[in-house]
Amino acid sequence: LNLDVAIECLTLREKRTAIDLVNDLVHDELHKEVEVIEGVRKALQQKISEAFEQLCLLQETRQQLNVDHRNKMEALEIDQTCLSLNINSPNISYKPNPTRVVAGTTSVEQWFQFSQYNKDRAEAELKASTQLRDAITLTIAQTNNELEAQRVATEFAFRKRIREFEKALSDLRWQEKNTKDEIAEVEDDIRRLEEDLRDKQTHLKLVHTRLETRTYRPNVDLCRDQAQYGLTDEVYQLEGTIAALKQKLAQLHDALDALYKNLARIQEDIRYKTNSLFLDTKCMDTRRKLTVPAEKYVPEVDTFNRTTNRSLSELKSRQLELA
């Protein structure tokens, strides 16, 4: 289960995009967790192999003890039969060469050594089994501690990364709001400048019309009087103002384009961070399997709809039970 959860988290985090697809502390801790789990599996597999070998030795020893026990029970029964015989027993008779040494006969010392060997071997295997059980118990405790320590470290890295994403998102949304406000201010300035520019252009048209109309004055009345000089100065002033307004308007348009580009970058980064935050939150929800019993585990995050699963009302639960 631990390995499945770690691999699922790594797979989920591969769905991060663009700048967020980095080898961060969570990535390192997850890979370290996989290494720890593999090490634990090897250690436990080694103990399983040792336990299987010890089980085979115990079975072999038990088989040997059973054979020796049956033989001794049979010998004991024969000796008891012999002990029960007397001169009045009906089945006594002469036997051919009763003092012969039967093939396979052993000495008392050999008999004792064989019995002692079986006993010593059985005790040794029992002692080895006890030591192996203790070693297995210790290995299980150590591996559980390693897994728990790595789980805590990985989830600490997850929580830290989630806090970083939440802070980054908060900052980005604050920047987004400020950028939108600044865009609105620049657009207002552009509208005011455009109105001012149209007003100045209208006044320039008026002055141009006045100057052009005055060219139709007859004969000597076509003179460069004070009104002529005033209109001419007004043309120069209006043209200068219009040029300055157009330059300022161009600068504002450039600034507005830059603000829109910056807003697009901010909103794109918000999408990346939102996606990454969701994936890490989903990973933390998945990791609840490590601490919550399987029968009680209910995902808090819907992977497809990205919504939090809410508990049903008591009435709805009863309706489903009746259905």
mmCIF file of C-alpha atoms in Angstrom:
data_model
loop_
_atom_site.group_PDB
_atom_site.id
_atom_site.type_symbol
_atom_site.label_atom_id
_atom_site.label_comp_id
_atom_site.label_asym_id
_atom_site.label_seq_id
_atom_site.Cartn_x
_atom_site.Cartn_y
_atom_site.Cartn_z
ATOM 1 C CA LEU A 1 0.000 0.000 0.000
ATOM 2 C CA ASN A 2 2.789 2.449 0.885
ATOM 3 C CA LEU A 3 4.474 1.901 -2.472
ATOM 4 C CA ASP A 4 1.167 2.244 -4.357
ATOM 5 C CA VAL A 5 0.428 5.531 -2.597
ATOM 6 C CA ALA A 6 3.915 6.927 -3.243
ATOM 7 C CA ILE A 7 3.768 5.993 -6.940
ATOM 8 C CA GLU A 8 0.257 7.454 -7.234
ATOM 9 C CA CYS A 9 1.512 10.723 -5.729
ATOM 10 C CA LEU A 10 4.470 10.820 -8.132
ATOM 11 C CA THR A 11 2.130 10.127 -11.052
ATOM 12 C CA LEU A 12 -0.276 12.867 -9.967
ATOM 13 C CA ARG A 13 2.529 15.404 -9.597
ATOM 14 C CA GLU A 14 3.699 14.701 -13.147
ATOM 15 C CA LYS A 15 0.539 16.557 -14.238
ATOM 16 C CA ARG A 16 2.039 19.838 -13.030
ATOM 17 C CA THR A 17 2.696 22.219 -15.916
ATOM 18 C CA ALA A 18 5.263 24.759 -17.076
ATOM 19 C CA ILE A 19 7.362 26.373 -14.329
ATOM 20 C CA ASP A 20 5.684 24.332 -11.574
ATOM 21 C CA LEU A 21 7.058 21.054 -12.946
ATOM 22 C CA VAL A 22 10.171 21.157 -10.756
ATOM 23 C CA ASN A 23 12.109 18.697 -8.625
ATOM 24 C CA ASP A 24 11.163 20.260 -5.296
ATOM 25 C CA LEU A 25 11.501 18.941 -1.748
ATOM 26 C CA VAL A 26 8.275 16.940 -2.090
ATOM 27 C CA HIS A 27 9.666 15.247 -5.223
ATOM 28 C CA ASP A 28 12.860 14.326 -3.359
ATOM 29 C CA GLU A 29 10.976 13.038 -0.302
ATOM 30 C CA LEU A 30 8.638 10.921 -2.454
ATOM 31 C CA HIS A 31 11.580 9.323 -4.254
ATOM 32 C CA LYS A 32 13.280 8.789 -0.904
ATOM 33 C CA GLU A 33 10.055 7.190 0.348
ATOM 34 C CA VAL A 34 10.077 4.796 -2.617
ATOM 35 C CA GLU A 35 13.704 3.913 -1.807
ATOM 36 C CA VAL A 36 12.820 3.338 1.872
ATOM 37 C CA ILE A 37 9.882 1.134 0.894
ATOM 38 C CA GLU A 38 12.079 -0.886 -1.474
ATOM 39 C CA GLY A 39 14.641 -1.275 1.307
ATOM 40 C CA VAL A 40 11.921 -2.386 3.709
ATOM 41 C CA ARG A 41 10.622 -4.899 1.171
ATOM 42 C CA LYS A 42 14.119 -6.340 0.710
ATOM 43 C CA ALA A 43 14.673 -6.574 4.464
ATOM 44 C CA LEU A 44 11.313 -8.256 5.019
ATOM 45 C CA GLN A 45 11.843 -10.575 2.039
ATOM 46 C CA GLN A 46 15.197 -11.556 3.506
ATOM 47 C CA LYS A 47 13.530 -12.416 6.807
ATOM 48 C CA ILE A 48 10.837 -14.359 4.962
ATOM 49 C CA SER A 49 13.530 -16.407 3.215
ATOM 50 C CA GLU A 50 15.301 -17.023 6.515
ATOM 51 C CA ALA A 51 12.026 -17.992 8.158
ATOM 52 C CA PHE A 52 11.230 -20.413 5.313
ATOM 53 C CA GLU A 53 14.663 -22.012 5.615
ATOM 54 C CA GLN A 54 14.267 -22.274 9.384
ATOM 55 C CA LEU A 55 10.823 -23.791 8.928
ATOM 56 C CA CYS A 56 12.310 -26.439 6.630
ATOM 57 C CA LEU A 57 14.973 -27.227 9.249
ATOM 58 C CA LEU A 58 12.324 -27.460 11.967
ATOM 59 C CA GLN A 59 10.217 -29.777 9.845
ATOM 60 C CA GLU A 60 13.270 -31.926 9.105
ATOM 61 C CA THR A 61 14.152 -31.997 12.817
ATOM 62 C CA ARG A 62 10.577 -32.869 13.761
ATOM 63 C CA GLN A 63 10.556 -35.652 11.195
ATOM 64 C CA GLN A 64 13.812 -37.030 12.599
ATOM 65 C CA LEU A 65 12.468 -36.812 16.156
ATOM 66 C CA ASN A 66 9.250 -38.560 15.126
ATOM 67 C CA VAL A 67 11.192 -41.402 13.502
ATOM 68 C CA ASP A 68 13.493 -41.742 16.524
ATOM 69 C CA HIS A 69 10.508 -41.604 18.859
ATOM 70 C CA ARG A 70 8.654 -44.340 16.955
ATOM 71 C CA ASN A 71 11.778 -46.508 16.908
ATOM 72 C CA LYS A 72 12.284 -46.095 20.633
ATOM 73 C CA MET A 73 8.619 -46.803 21.337
ATOM 74 C CA GLU A 74 8.906 -49.960 19.263
ATOM 75 C CA ALA A 75 12.128 -50.958 21.066
ATOM 76 C CA LEU A 76 10.502 -50.229 24.406
ATOM 77 C CA GLU A 77 7.534 -52.405 23.495
ATOM 78 C CA ILE A 78 9.864 -55.245 22.474
ATOM 79 C CA ASP A 79 11.829 -54.972 25.737
ATOM 80 C CA GLN A 80 8.614 -54.934 27.743
ATOM 81 C CA THR A 81 7.501 -58.060 25.892
ATOM 82 C CA CYS A 82 10.809 -59.696 26.701
ATOM 83 C CA LEU A 83 10.475 -58.663 30.304
ATOM 84 C CA SER A 84 7.039 -60.255 30.497
ATOM 85 C CA LEU A 85 8.325 -63.646 29.245
ATOM 86 C CA ASN A 86 9.002 -66.425 31.769
ATOM 87 C CA ILE A 87 9.538 -70.194 31.752
ATOM 88 C CA ASN A 88 5.857 -70.745 31.675
ATOM 89 C CA SER A 89 5.254 -68.606 28.621
ATOM 90 C CA PRO A 90 3.762 -70.690 25.812
ATOM 91 C CA ASN A 91 5.760 -69.149 22.990
ATOM 92 C CA ILE A 92 9.301 -69.697 24.231
ATOM 93 C CA SER A 93 11.537 -72.007 22.127
ATOM 94 C CA TYR A 94 15.070 -72.569 20.923
ATOM 95 C CA LYS A 95 16.280 -70.158 18.289
ATOM 96 C CA PRO A 96 19.038 -70.694 15.750
ATOM 97 C CA ASN A 97 22.203 -68.807 16.726
ATOM 98 C CA PRO A 98 20.505 -66.355 19.104
ATOM 99 C CA THR A 99 23.858 -64.806 20.137
ATOM 100 C CA ARG A 100 24.704 -63.624 16.637
ATOM 101 C CA VAL A 101 25.360 -59.864 16.050
ATOM 102 C CA VAL A 102 22.626 -58.658 13.718
ATOM 103 C CA ALA A 103 23.693 -56.365 10.879
ATOM 104 C CA GLY A 104 23.134 -52.713 11.783
ATOM 105 C CA THR A 105 23.607 -53.331 15.482
ATOM 106 C CA THR A 106 24.967 -50.268 17.346
ATOM 107 C CA SER A 107 26.787 -49.831 20.608
ATOM 108 C CA VAL A 108 25.303 -48.158 23.641
ATOM 109 C CA GLU A 109 27.587 -45.202 23.048
ATOM 110 C CA GLN A 110 26.356 -44.876 19.432
ATOM 111 C CA TRP A 111 22.750 -45.198 20.575
ATOM 112 C CA PHE A 112 23.271 -42.513 23.204
ATOM 113 C CA GLN A 113 25.127 -40.205 20.808
ATOM 114 C CA PHE A 114 22.399 -40.548 18.170
ATOM 115 C CA SER A 115 19.656 -39.786 20.680
ATOM 116 C CA GLN A 116 21.652 -36.923 22.165
ATOM 117 C CA TYR A 117 22.325 -35.526 18.662
ATOM 118 C CA ASN A 118 18.611 -35.503 17.865
ATOM 119 C CA LYS A 119 17.860 -33.833 21.170
ATOM 120 C CA ASP A 120 20.652 -31.252 20.805
ATOM 121 C CA ARG A 121 19.679 -30.502 17.222
ATOM 122 C CA ALA A 122 16.045 -30.014 18.181
ATOM 123 C CA GLU A 123 17.031 -27.670 20.997
ATOM 124 C CA ALA A 124 19.413 -25.793 18.684
ATOM 125 C CA GLU A 125 16.738 -25.373 16.021
ATOM 126 C CA LEU A 126 14.236 -24.215 18.635
ATOM 127 C CA LYS A 127 16.773 -21.700 19.919
ATOM 128 C CA ALA A 128 17.515 -20.549 16.369
ATOM 129 C CA SER A 129 13.786 -20.210 15.732
ATOM 130 C CA THR A 130 13.365 -18.106 18.863
ATOM 131 C CA GLN A 131 16.258 -15.875 17.845
ATOM 132 C CA LEU A 132 14.839 -15.576 14.313
ATOM 133 C CA ARG A 133 11.415 -14.646 15.678
ATOM 134 C CA ASP A 134 13.041 -11.962 17.809
ATOM 135 C CA ALA A 135 15.003 -10.741 14.792
ATOM 136 C CA ILE A 136 11.846 -10.680 12.667
ATOM 137 C CA THR A 137 9.974 -8.766 15.375
ATOM 138 C CA LEU A 138 12.855 -6.286 15.587
ATOM 139 C CA THR A 139 13.012 -5.933 11.797
ATOM 140 C CA ILE A 140 9.255 -5.314 11.604
ATOM 141 C CA ALA A 141 9.503 -2.675 14.325
ATOM 142 C CA GLN A 142 12.498 -1.007 12.650
ATOM 143 C CA THR A 143 10.894 -1.014 9.204
ATOM 144 C CA ASN A 144 7.649 0.337 10.640
ATOM 145 C CA ASN A 145 9.614 3.140 12.301
ATOM 146 C CA GLU A 146 11.455 3.888 9.040
ATOM 147 C CA LEU A 147 8.212 3.970 7.074
ATOM 148 C CA GLU A 148 6.501 6.153 9.665
ATOM 149 C CA ALA A 149 9.452 8.562 9.856
ATOM 150 C CA GLN A 150 9.557 8.872 6.075
ATOM 151 C CA ARG A 151 5.769 9.280 5.907
ATOM 152 C CA VAL A 152 5.965 12.141 8.399
ATOM 153 C CA ALA A 153 8.852 13.757 6.478
ATOM 154 C CA THR A 154 7.041 13.443 3.141
ATOM 155 C CA GLU A 155 3.782 14.846 4.464
ATOM 156 C CA PHE A 156 5.650 17.692 6.176
ATOM 157 C CA ALA A 157 7.184 18.539 2.792
ATOM 158 C CA PHE A 158 3.711 18.351 1.214
ATOM 159 C CA ARG A 159 2.202 20.690 3.814
ATOM 160 C CA LYS A 160 5.083 23.122 3.417
ATOM 161 C CA ARG A 161 4.717 23.078 -0.369
ATOM 162 C CA ILE A 162 0.951 23.561 -0.129
ATOM 163 C CA ARG A 163 1.500 26.603 2.122
ATOM 164 C CA GLU A 164 3.962 27.969 -0.450
ATOM 165 C CA PHE A 165 1.396 27.499 -3.225
ATOM 166 C CA GLU A 166 -1.328 29.138 -1.136
ATOM 167 C CA LYS A 167 0.921 32.125 -0.386
ATOM 168 C CA ALA A 168 1.985 32.366 -4.041
ATOM 169 C CA LEU A 169 -1.655 32.245 -5.149
ATOM 170 C CA SER A 170 -2.590 34.924 -2.622
ATOM 171 C CA ASP A 171 0.219 37.166 -3.882
ATOM 172 C CA LEU A 172 -0.697 36.502 -7.502
ATOM 173 C CA ARG A 173 -4.368 37.289 -6.921
ATOM 174 C CA TRP A 174 -3.337 40.503 -5.144
ATOM 175 C CA GLN A 175 -1.147 41.367 -8.136
ATOM 176 C CA GLU A 176 -4.004 40.472 -10.477
ATOM 177 C CA LYS A 177 -6.370 42.816 -8.627
ATOM 178 C CA ASN A 178 -3.822 45.652 -8.611
ATOM 179 C CA THR A 179 -3.053 45.115 -12.298
ATOM 180 C CA LYS A 180 -6.758 45.179 -13.178
ATOM 181 C CA ASP A 181 -7.196 48.363 -11.140
ATOM 182 C CA GLU A 182 -4.200 49.924 -12.883
ATOM 183 C CA ILE A 183 -5.573 48.836 -16.275
ATOM 184 C CA ALA A 184 -8.886 50.511 -15.428
ATOM 185 C CA GLU A 185 -7.043 53.718 -14.431
ATOM 186 C CA VAL A 186 -4.970 53.719 -17.616
ATOM 187 C CA GLU A 187 -8.080 53.099 -19.733
ATOM 188 C CA ASP A 188 -9.787 56.027 -17.973
ATOM 189 C CA ASP A 189 -6.747 58.201 -18.684
ATOM 190 C CA ILE A 190 -6.833 57.109 -22.331
ATOM 191 C CA ARG A 191 -10.521 57.954 -22.599
ATOM 192 C CA ARG A 192 -9.927 61.400 -21.069
ATOM 193 C CA LEU A 193 -6.960 62.027 -23.360
ATOM 194 C CA GLU A 194 -8.938 60.920 -26.405
ATOM 195 C CA GLU A 195 -11.765 63.268 -25.417
ATOM 196 C CA ASP A 196 -9.270 66.068 -24.871
ATOM 197 C CA LEU A 197 -7.616 65.252 -28.195
ATOM 198 C CA ARG A 198 -10.952 65.328 -30.020
ATOM 199 C CA ASP A 199 -11.757 68.637 -28.350
ATOM 200 C CA LYS A 200 -8.388 70.114 -29.388
ATOM 201 C CA GLN A 201 -8.800 68.784 -32.914
ATOM 202 C CA THR A 202 -12.267 70.355 -33.091
ATOM 203 C CA HIS A 203 -10.795 73.684 -31.950
ATOM 204 C CA LEU A 204 -8.020 73.318 -34.536
ATOM 205 C CA LYS A 205 -10.627 72.741 -37.244
ATOM 206 C CA LEU A 206 -12.373 75.897 -36.070
ATOM 207 C CA VAL A 207 -9.162 77.930 -36.223
ATOM 208 C CA HIS A 208 -8.280 76.485 -39.643
ATOM 209 C CA THR A 209 -11.745 77.397 -40.904
ATOM 210 C CA ARG A 210 -11.449 80.914 -39.534
ATOM 211 C CA LEU A 211 -8.058 81.409 -41.138
ATOM 212 C CA GLU A 212 -9.208 79.973 -44.445
ATOM 213 C CA THR A 213 -12.388 82.063 -44.415
ATOM 214 C CA ARG A 214 -10.388 85.257 -43.765
ATOM 215 C CA THR A 215 -8.367 84.666 -46.919
ATOM 216 C CA TYR A 216 -11.470 85.731 -48.829
ATOM 217 C CA ARG A 217 -11.344 89.266 -47.506
ATOM 218 C CA PRO A 218 -11.274 91.729 -50.487
ATOM 219 C CA ASN A 219 -8.434 94.014 -51.549
ATOM 220 C CA VAL A 220 -6.686 95.937 -48.863
ATOM 221 C CA ASP A 221 -8.795 94.350 -46.111
ATOM 222 C CA LEU A 222 -6.757 91.168 -46.646
ATOM 223 C CA CYS A 223 -4.231 92.305 -44.060
ATOM 224 C CA ARG A 224 -2.282 90.507 -41.357
ATOM 225 C CA ASP A 225 -3.998 92.148 -38.436
ATOM 226 C CA GLN A 226 -3.966 91.240 -34.769
ATOM 227 C CA ALA A 227 -6.721 88.632 -35.275
ATOM 228 C CA GLN A 228 -4.630 86.981 -37.987
ATOM 229 C CA TYR A 229 -1.596 86.743 -35.701
ATOM 230 C CA GLY A 230 -3.782 85.466 -32.841
ATOM 231 C CA LEU A 231 -5.306 82.749 -34.993
ATOM 232 C CA THR A 232 -1.878 81.733 -36.298
ATOM 233 C CA ASP A 233 -0.459 81.484 -32.762
ATOM 234 C CA GLU A 234 -3.516 79.487 -31.741
ATOM 235 C CA VAL A 235 -2.856 77.018 -34.594
ATOM 236 C CA TYR A 236 0.724 76.479 -33.453
ATOM 237 C CA GLN A 237 -0.368 76.073 -29.854
ATOM 238 C CA LEU A 238 -3.128 73.612 -30.730
ATOM 239 C CA GLU A 239 -0.846 71.596 -33.035
ATOM 240 C CA GLY A 240 1.770 71.414 -30.278
ATOM 241 C CA THR A 241 -0.841 70.367 -27.750
ATOM 242 C CA ILE A 242 -2.294 67.789 -30.128
ATOM 243 C CA ALA A 243 1.193 66.348 -30.801
ATOM 244 C CA ALA A 244 1.886 66.135 -27.077
ATOM 245 C CA LEU A 245 -1.482 64.503 -26.486
ATOM 246 C CA LYS A 246 -0.854 61.956 -29.243
ATOM 247 C CA GLN A 247 2.592 61.164 -27.793
ATOM 248 C CA LYS A 248 1.100 60.772 -24.327
ATOM 249 C CA LEU A 249 -1.709 58.660 -25.780
ATOM 250 C CA ALA A 250 0.807 56.393 -27.529
ATOM 251 C CA GLN A 251 2.713 56.011 -24.262
ATOM 252 C CA LEU A 252 -0.481 55.100 -22.447
ATOM 253 C CA HIS A 253 -1.382 52.538 -25.113
ATOM 254 C CA ASP A 254 2.091 51.005 -24.765
ATOM 255 C CA ALA A 255 1.655 50.938 -20.990
ATOM 256 C CA LEU A 256 -1.792 49.385 -21.389
ATOM 257 C CA ASP A 257 -0.408 46.666 -23.673
ATOM 258 C CA ALA A 258 2.322 45.936 -21.143
ATOM 259 C CA LEU A 259 -0.266 45.757 -18.343
ATOM 260 C CA TYR A 260 -2.448 43.343 -20.329
ATOM 261 C CA LYS A 261 0.573 41.149 -21.083
ATOM 262 C CA ASN A 262 1.544 41.191 -17.414
ATOM 263 C CA LEU A 263 -2.052 40.357 -16.458
ATOM 264 C CA ALA A 264 -2.040 37.430 -18.897
ATOM 265 C CA ARG A 265 1.215 36.155 -17.351
ATOM 266 C CA ILE A 266 -0.221 36.521 -13.838
ATOM 267 C CA GLN A 267 -3.447 34.715 -14.761
ATOM 268 C CA GLU A 268 -1.473 31.961 -16.488
ATOM 269 C CA ASP A 269 0.683 31.547 -13.393
ATOM 270 C CA ILE A 270 -2.485 31.465 -11.272
ATOM 271 C CA ARG A 271 -3.773 28.591 -13.420
ATOM 272 C CA TYR A 272 -0.472 26.736 -13.000
ATOM 273 C CA LYS A 273 -0.405 27.303 -9.241
ATOM 274 C CA THR A 274 -4.082 26.373 -8.847
ATOM 275 C CA ASN A 275 -3.477 23.123 -10.739
ATOM 276 C CA SER A 276 -0.364 22.331 -8.685
ATOM 277 C CA LEU A 277 -2.162 23.137 -5.423
ATOM 278 C CA PHE A 278 -5.028 20.850 -6.385
ATOM 279 C CA LEU A 279 -2.643 18.008 -7.274
ATOM 280 C CA ASP A 280 -0.721 18.288 -3.997
ATOM 281 C CA THR A 281 -3.994 18.500 -2.048
ATOM 282 C CA LYS A 282 -5.156 15.373 -3.888
ATOM 283 C CA CYS A 283 -1.874 13.671 -2.957
ATOM 284 C CA MET A 284 -2.378 14.526 0.719
ATOM 285 C CA ASP A 285 -5.910 13.145 0.501
ATOM 286 C CA THR A 286 -4.575 9.966 -1.116
ATOM 287 C CA ARG A 287 -1.997 9.602 1.637
ATOM 288 C CA ARG A 288 -4.813 9.380 4.191
ATOM 289 C CA LYS A 289 -5.002 5.733 3.123
ATOM 290 C CA LEU A 290 -1.814 5.206 5.147
ATOM 291 C CA THR A 291 -3.452 6.281 8.413
ATOM 292 C CA VAL A 292 -7.188 5.716 7.868
ATOM 293 C CA PRO A 293 -8.608 2.159 7.805
ATOM 294 C CA ALA A 294 -9.616 1.076 4.302
ATOM 295 C CA GLU A 295 -13.268 0.612 5.270
ATOM 296 C CA LYS A 296 -13.418 4.188 6.596
ATOM 297 C CA TYR A 297 -11.459 5.915 3.837
ATOM 298 C CA VAL A 298 -13.542 8.294 1.701
ATOM 299 C CA PRO A 299 -11.751 10.622 -0.768
ATOM 300 C CA GLU A 300 -12.208 14.262 0.206
ATOM 301 C CA VAL A 301 -11.242 15.530 -3.260
ATOM 302 C CA ASP A 302 -12.954 14.503 -6.498
ATOM 303 C CA THR A 303 -10.169 13.978 -9.032
ATOM 304 C CA PHE A 304 -12.380 14.713 -12.034
ATOM 305 C CA ASN A 305 -14.639 17.490 -10.777
ATOM 306 C CA ARG A 306 -12.136 18.935 -8.298
ATOM 307 C CA THR A 307 -14.768 19.263 -5.620
ATOM 308 C CA THR A 308 -14.858 18.297 -1.985
ATOM 309 C CA ASN A 309 -17.061 15.309 -1.238
ATOM 310 C CA ARG A 310 -19.744 16.292 1.259
ATOM 311 C CA SER A 311 -21.555 13.901 3.564
ATOM 312 C CA LEU A 312 -25.187 13.178 2.731
ATOM 313 C CA SER A 313 -27.958 14.383 4.961
ATOM 314 C CA GLU A 314 -29.515 11.870 7.357
ATOM 315 C CA LEU A 315 -32.752 11.842 5.317
ATOM 316 C CA LYS A 316 -30.903 11.246 2.051
ATOM 317 C CA SER A 317 -28.818 8.456 3.628
ATOM 318 C CA ARG A 318 -31.988 6.708 4.802
ATOM 319 C CA GLN A 319 -33.521 7.033 1.344
ATOM 320 C CA LEU A 320 -30.459 5.399 -0.220
ATOM 321 C CA GLU A 321 -30.531 2.616 2.373
ATOM 322 C CA LEU A 322 -34.207 1.929 1.608
ATOM 323 C CA ALA A 323 -33.478 1.925 -2.131
#
